[in-house]
PDB file of N, CA and C in Angstrom:
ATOM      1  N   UNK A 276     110.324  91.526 108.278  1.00 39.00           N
ATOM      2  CA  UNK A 276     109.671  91.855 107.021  1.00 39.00           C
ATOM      3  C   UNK A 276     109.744  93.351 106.816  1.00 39.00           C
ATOM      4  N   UNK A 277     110.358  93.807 105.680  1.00 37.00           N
ATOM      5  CA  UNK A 277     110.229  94.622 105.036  1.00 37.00           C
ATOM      6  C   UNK A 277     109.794  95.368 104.066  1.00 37.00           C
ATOM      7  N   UNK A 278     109.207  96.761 103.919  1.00 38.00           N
ATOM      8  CA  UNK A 278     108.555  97.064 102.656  1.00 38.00           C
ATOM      9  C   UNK A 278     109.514  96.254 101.094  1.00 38.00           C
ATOM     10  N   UNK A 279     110.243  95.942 101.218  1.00 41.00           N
ATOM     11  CA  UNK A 279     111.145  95.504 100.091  1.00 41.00           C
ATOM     12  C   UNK A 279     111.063  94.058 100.334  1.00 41.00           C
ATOM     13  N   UNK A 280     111.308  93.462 101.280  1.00 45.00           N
ATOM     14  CA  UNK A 280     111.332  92.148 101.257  1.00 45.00           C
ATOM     15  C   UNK A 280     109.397  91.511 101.432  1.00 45.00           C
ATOM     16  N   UNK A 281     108.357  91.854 100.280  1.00 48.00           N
ATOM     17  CA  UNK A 281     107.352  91.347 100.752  1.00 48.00           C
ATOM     18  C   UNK A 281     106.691  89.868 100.591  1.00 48.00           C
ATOM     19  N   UNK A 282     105.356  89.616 100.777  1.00 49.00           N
ATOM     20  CA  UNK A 282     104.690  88.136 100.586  1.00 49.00           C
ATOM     21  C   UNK A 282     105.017  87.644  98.431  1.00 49.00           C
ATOM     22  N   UNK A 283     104.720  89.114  98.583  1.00 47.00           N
ATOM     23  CA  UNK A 283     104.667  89.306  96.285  1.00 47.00           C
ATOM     24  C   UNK A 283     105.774  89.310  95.634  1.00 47.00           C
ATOM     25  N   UNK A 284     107.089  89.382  96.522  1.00 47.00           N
ATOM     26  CA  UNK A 284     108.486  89.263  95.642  1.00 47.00           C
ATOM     27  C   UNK A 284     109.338  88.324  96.601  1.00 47.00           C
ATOM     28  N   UNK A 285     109.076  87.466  97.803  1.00 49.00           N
ATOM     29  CA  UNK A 285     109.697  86.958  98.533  1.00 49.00           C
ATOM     30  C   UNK A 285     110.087  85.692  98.486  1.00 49.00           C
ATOM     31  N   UNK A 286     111.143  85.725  98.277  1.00 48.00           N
ATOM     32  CA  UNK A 286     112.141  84.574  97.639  1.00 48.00           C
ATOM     33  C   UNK A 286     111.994  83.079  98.815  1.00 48.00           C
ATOM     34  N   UNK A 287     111.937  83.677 100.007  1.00 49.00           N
ATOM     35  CA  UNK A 287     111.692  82.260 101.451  1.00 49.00           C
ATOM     36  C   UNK A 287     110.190  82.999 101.812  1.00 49.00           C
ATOM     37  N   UNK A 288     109.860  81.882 102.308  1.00 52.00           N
ATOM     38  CA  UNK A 288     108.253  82.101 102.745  1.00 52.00           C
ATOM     39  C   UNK A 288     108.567  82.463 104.594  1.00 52.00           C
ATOM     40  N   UNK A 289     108.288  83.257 105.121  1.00 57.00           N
ATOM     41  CA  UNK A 289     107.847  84.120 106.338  1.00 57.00           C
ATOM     42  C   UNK A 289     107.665  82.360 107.021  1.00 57.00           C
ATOM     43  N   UNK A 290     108.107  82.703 108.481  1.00 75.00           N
ATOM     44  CA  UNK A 290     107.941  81.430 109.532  1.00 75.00           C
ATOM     45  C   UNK A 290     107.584  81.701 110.274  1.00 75.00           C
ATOM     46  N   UNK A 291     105.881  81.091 110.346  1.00 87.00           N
ATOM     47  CA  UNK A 291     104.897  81.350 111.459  1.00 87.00           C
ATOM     48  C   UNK A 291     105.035  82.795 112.477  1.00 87.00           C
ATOM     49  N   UNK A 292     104.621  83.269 111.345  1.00 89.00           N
ATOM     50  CA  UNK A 292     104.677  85.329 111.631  1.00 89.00           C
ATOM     51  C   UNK A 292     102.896  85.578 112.095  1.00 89.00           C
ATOM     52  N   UNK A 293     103.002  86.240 112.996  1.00 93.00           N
ATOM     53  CA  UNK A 293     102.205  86.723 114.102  1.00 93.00           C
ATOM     54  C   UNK A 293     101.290  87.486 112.957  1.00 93.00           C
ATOM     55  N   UNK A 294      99.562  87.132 112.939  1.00 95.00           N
ATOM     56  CA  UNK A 294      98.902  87.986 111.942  1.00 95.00           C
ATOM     57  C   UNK A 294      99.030  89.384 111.721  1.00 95.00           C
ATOM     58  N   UNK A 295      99.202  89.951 113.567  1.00 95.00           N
ATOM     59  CA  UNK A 295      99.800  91.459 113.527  1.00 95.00           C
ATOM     60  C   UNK A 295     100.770  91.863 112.566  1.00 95.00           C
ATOM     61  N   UNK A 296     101.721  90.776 112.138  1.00 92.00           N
ATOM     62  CA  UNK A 296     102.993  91.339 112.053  1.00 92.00           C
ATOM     63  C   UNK A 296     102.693  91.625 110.211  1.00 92.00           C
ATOM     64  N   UNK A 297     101.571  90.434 109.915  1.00 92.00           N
ATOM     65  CA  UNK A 297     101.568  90.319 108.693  1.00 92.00           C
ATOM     66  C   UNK A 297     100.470  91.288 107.986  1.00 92.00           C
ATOM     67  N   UNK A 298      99.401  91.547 108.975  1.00 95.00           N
ATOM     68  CA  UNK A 298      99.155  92.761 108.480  1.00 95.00           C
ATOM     69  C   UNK A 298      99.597  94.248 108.307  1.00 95.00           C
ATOM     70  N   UNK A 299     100.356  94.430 109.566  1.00 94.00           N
ATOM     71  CA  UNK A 299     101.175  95.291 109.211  1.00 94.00           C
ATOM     72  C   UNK A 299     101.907  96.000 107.995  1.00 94.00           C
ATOM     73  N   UNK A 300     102.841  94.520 107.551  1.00 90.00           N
ATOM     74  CA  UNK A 300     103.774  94.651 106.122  1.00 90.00           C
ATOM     75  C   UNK A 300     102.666  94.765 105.092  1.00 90.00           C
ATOM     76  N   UNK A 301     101.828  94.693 104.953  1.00 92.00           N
ATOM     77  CA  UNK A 301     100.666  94.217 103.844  1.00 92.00           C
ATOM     78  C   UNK A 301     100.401  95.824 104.287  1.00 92.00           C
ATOM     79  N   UNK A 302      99.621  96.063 105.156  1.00 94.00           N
ATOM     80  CA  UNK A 302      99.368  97.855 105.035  1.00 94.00           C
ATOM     81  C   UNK A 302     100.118  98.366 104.262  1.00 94.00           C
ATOM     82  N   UNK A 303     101.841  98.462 105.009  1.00 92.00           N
ATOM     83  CA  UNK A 303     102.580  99.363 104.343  1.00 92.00           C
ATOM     84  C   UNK A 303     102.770  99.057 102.821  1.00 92.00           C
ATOM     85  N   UNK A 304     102.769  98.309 102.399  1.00 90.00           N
ATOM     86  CA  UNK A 304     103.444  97.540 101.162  1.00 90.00           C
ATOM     87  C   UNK A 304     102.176  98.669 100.242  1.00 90.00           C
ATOM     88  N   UNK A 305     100.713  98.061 100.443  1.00 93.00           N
ATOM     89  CA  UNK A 305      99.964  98.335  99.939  1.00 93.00           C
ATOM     90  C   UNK A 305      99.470  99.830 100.074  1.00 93.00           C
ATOM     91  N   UNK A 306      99.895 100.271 101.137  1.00 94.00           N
ATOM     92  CA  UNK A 306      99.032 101.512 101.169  1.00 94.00           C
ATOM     93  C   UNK A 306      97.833 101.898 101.753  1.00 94.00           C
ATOM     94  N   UNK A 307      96.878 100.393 102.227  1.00 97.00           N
ATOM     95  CA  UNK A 307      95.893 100.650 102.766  1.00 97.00           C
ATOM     96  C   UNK A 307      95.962 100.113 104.651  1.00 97.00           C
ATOM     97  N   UNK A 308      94.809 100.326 105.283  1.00 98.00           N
ATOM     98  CA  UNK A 308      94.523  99.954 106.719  1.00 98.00           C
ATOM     99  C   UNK A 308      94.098  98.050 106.236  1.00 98.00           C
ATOM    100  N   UNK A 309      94.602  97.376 106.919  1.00 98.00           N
ATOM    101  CA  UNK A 309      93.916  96.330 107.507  1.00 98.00           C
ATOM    102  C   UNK A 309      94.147  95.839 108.738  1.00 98.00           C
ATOM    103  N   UNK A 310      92.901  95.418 109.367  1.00 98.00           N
ATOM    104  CA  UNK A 310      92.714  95.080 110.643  1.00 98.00           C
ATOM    105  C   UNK A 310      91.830  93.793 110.463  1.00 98.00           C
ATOM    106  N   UNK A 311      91.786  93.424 111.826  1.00 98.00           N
ATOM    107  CA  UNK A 311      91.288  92.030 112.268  1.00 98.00           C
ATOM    108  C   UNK A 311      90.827  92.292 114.078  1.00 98.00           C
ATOM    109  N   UNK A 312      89.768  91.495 113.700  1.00 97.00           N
ATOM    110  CA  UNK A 312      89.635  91.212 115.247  1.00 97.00           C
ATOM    111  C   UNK A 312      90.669  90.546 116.471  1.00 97.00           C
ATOM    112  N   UNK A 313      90.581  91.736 117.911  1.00 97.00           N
ATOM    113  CA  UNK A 313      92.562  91.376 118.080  1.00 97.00           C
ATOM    114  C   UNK A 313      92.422  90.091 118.890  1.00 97.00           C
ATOM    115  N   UNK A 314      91.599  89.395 118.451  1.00 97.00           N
ATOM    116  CA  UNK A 314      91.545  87.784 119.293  1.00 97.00           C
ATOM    117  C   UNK A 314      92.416  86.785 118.538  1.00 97.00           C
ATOM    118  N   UNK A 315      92.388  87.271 117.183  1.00 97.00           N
ATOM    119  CA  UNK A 315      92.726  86.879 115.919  1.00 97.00           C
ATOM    120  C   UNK A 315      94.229  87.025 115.431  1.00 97.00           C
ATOM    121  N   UNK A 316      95.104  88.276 116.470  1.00 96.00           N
ATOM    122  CA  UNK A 316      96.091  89.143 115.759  1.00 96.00           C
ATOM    123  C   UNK A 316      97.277  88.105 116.303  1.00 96.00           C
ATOM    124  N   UNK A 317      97.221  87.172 116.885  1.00 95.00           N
ATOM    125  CA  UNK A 317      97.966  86.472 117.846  1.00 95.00           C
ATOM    126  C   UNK A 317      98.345  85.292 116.960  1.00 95.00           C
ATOM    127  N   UNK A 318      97.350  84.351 116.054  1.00 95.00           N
ATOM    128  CA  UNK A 318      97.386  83.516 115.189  1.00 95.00           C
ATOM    129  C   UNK A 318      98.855  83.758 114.244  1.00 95.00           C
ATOM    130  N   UNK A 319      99.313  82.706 114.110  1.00 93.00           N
ATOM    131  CA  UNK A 319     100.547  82.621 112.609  1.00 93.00           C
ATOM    132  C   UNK A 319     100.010  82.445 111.704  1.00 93.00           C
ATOM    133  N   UNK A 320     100.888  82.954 110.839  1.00 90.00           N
ATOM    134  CA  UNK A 320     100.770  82.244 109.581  1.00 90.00           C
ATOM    135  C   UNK A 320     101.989  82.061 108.173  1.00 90.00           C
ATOM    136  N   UNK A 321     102.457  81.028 107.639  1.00 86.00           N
ATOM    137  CA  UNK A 321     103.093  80.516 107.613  1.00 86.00           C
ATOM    138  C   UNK A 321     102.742  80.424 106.107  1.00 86.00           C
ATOM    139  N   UNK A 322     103.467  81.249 105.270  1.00 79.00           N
ATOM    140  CA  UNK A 322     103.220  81.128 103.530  1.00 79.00           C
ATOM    141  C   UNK A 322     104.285  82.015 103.082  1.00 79.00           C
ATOM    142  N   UNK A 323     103.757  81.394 101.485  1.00 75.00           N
ATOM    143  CA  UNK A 323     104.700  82.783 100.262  1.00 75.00           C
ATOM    144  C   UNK A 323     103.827  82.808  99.276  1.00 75.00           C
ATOM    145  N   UNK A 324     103.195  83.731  99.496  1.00 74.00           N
ATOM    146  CA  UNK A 324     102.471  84.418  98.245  1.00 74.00           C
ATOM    147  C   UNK A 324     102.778  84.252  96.983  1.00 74.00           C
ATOM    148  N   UNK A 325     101.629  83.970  96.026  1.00 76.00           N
ATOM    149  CA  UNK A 325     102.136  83.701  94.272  1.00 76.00           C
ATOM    150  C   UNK A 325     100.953  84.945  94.395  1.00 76.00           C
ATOM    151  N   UNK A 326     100.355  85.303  94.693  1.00 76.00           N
ATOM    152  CA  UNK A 326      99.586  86.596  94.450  1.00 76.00           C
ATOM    153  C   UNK A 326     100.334  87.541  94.381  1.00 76.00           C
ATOM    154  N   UNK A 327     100.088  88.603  93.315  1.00 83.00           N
ATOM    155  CA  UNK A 327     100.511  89.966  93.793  1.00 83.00           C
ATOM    156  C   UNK A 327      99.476  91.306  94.323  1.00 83.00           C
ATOM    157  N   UNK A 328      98.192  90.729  94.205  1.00 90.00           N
ATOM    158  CA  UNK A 328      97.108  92.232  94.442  1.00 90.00           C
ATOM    159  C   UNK A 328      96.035  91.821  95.646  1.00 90.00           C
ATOM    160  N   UNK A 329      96.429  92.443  95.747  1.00 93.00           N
ATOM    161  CA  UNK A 329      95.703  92.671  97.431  1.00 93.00           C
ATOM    162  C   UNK A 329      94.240  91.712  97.470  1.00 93.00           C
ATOM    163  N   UNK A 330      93.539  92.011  96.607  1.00 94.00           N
ATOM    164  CA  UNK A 330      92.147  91.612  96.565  1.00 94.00           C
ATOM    165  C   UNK A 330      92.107  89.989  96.028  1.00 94.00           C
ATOM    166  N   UNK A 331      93.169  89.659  96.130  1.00 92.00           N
ATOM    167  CA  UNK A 331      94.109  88.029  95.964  1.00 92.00           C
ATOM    168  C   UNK A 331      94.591  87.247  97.548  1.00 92.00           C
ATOM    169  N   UNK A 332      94.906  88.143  97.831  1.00 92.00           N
ATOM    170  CA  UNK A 332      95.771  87.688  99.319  1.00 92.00           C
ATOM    171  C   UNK A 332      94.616  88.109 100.408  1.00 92.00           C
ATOM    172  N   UNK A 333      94.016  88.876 100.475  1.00 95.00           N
ATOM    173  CA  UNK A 333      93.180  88.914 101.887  1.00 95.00           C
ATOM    174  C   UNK A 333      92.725  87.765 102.026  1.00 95.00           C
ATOM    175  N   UNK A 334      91.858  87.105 101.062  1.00 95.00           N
ATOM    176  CA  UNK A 334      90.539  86.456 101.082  1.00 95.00           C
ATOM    177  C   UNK A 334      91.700  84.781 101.119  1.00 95.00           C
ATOM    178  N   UNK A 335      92.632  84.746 101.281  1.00 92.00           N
ATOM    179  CA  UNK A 335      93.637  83.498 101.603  1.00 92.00           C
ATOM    180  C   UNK A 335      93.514  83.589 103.164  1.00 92.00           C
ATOM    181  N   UNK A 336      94.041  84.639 103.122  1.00 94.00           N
ATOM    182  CA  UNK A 336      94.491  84.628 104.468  1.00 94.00           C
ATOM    183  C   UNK A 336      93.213  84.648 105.770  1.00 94.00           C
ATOM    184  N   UNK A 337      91.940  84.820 104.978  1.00 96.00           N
ATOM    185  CA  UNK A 337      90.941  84.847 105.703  1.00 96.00           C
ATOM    186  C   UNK A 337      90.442  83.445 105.870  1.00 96.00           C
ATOM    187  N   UNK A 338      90.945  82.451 104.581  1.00 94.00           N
ATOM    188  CA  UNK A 338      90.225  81.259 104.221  1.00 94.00           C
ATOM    189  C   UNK A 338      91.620  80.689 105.406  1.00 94.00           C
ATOM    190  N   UNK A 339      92.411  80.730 105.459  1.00 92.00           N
ATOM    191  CA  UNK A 339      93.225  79.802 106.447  1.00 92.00           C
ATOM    192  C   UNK A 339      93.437  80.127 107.911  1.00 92.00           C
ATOM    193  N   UNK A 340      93.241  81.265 107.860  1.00 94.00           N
ATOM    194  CA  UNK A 340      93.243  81.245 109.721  1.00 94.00           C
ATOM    195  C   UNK A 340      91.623  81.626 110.095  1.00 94.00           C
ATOM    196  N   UNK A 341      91.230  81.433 109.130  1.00 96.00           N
ATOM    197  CA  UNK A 341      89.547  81.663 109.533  1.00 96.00           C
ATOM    198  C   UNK A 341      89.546  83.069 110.211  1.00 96.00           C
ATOM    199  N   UNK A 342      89.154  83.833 109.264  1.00 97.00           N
ATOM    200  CA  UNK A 342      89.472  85.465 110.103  1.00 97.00           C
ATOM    201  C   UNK A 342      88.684  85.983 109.410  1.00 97.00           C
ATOM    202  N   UNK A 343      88.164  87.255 109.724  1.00 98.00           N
ATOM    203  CA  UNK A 343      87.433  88.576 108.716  1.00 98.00           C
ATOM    204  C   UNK A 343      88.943  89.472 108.743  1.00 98.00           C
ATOM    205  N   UNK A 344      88.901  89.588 107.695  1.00 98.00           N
ATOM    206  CA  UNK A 344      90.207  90.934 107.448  1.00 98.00           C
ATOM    207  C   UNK A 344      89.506  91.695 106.838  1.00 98.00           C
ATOM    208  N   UNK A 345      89.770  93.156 107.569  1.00 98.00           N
ATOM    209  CA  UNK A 345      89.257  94.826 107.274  1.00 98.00           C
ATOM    210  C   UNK A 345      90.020  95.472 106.560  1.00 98.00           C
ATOM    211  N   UNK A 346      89.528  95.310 104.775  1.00 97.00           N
ATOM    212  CA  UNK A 346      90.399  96.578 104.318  1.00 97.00           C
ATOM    213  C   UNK A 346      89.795  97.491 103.943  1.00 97.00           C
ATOM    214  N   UNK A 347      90.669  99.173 104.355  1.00 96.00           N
ATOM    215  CA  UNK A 347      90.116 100.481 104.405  1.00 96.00           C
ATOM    216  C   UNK A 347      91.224 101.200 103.616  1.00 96.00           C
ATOM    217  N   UNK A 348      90.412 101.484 102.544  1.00 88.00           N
ATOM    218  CA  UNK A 348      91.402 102.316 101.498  1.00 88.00           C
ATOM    219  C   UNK A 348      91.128 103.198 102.075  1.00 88.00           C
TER     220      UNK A 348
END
C-alpha cells in the first residue's frame, strides 16, 4: 500500500492487511497519527473503502475488528 494506491481510490480491496499496516497508510494518506492498542495491531483486515474522509473510515474499522482507534491531528 501506497500513498497513491489508497482504501478511497483503490480499485482491489487490500488482503487481510495487518491493522499496523493499515494504519499506517491511513496516517500518511491523511496526514494525521493513528494508533491502537498494540494487542490489536496484529488483527487483519480485509476491505475497500466507499468512504473517502477519515471521520467515515475510523469508526468502520473500529466497528469490525472491535478496536478503539486514536486519531491525533
Amino acid at each position: 500500500w501506497t500513498k497513491q494506491k489508497t482504501f478511497a481510490n483503490s480499485s482491489t480491496a487490500p488482503t487481510a492487511t495487518p491493522l499496523s499496516d493499515v494504519l499506517s497508510t491511513l496516517s500518511a494518506y491523511y496526514d494525521v497519527s493513528l494508533s491502537a492498542p498494540s494487542s490489536a495491531l496484529g488483527k487483519r483486515l480485509t476491505c475497500d473503502f466507499e468512504a473517502t474522509q477519515l471521520a467515515d473510515i475510523v469508526p468502520m474499522i473500529e466497528q469490525v475488528l472491535d478496536v478503539k482507534v486514536v486519531v491525533d491531528e
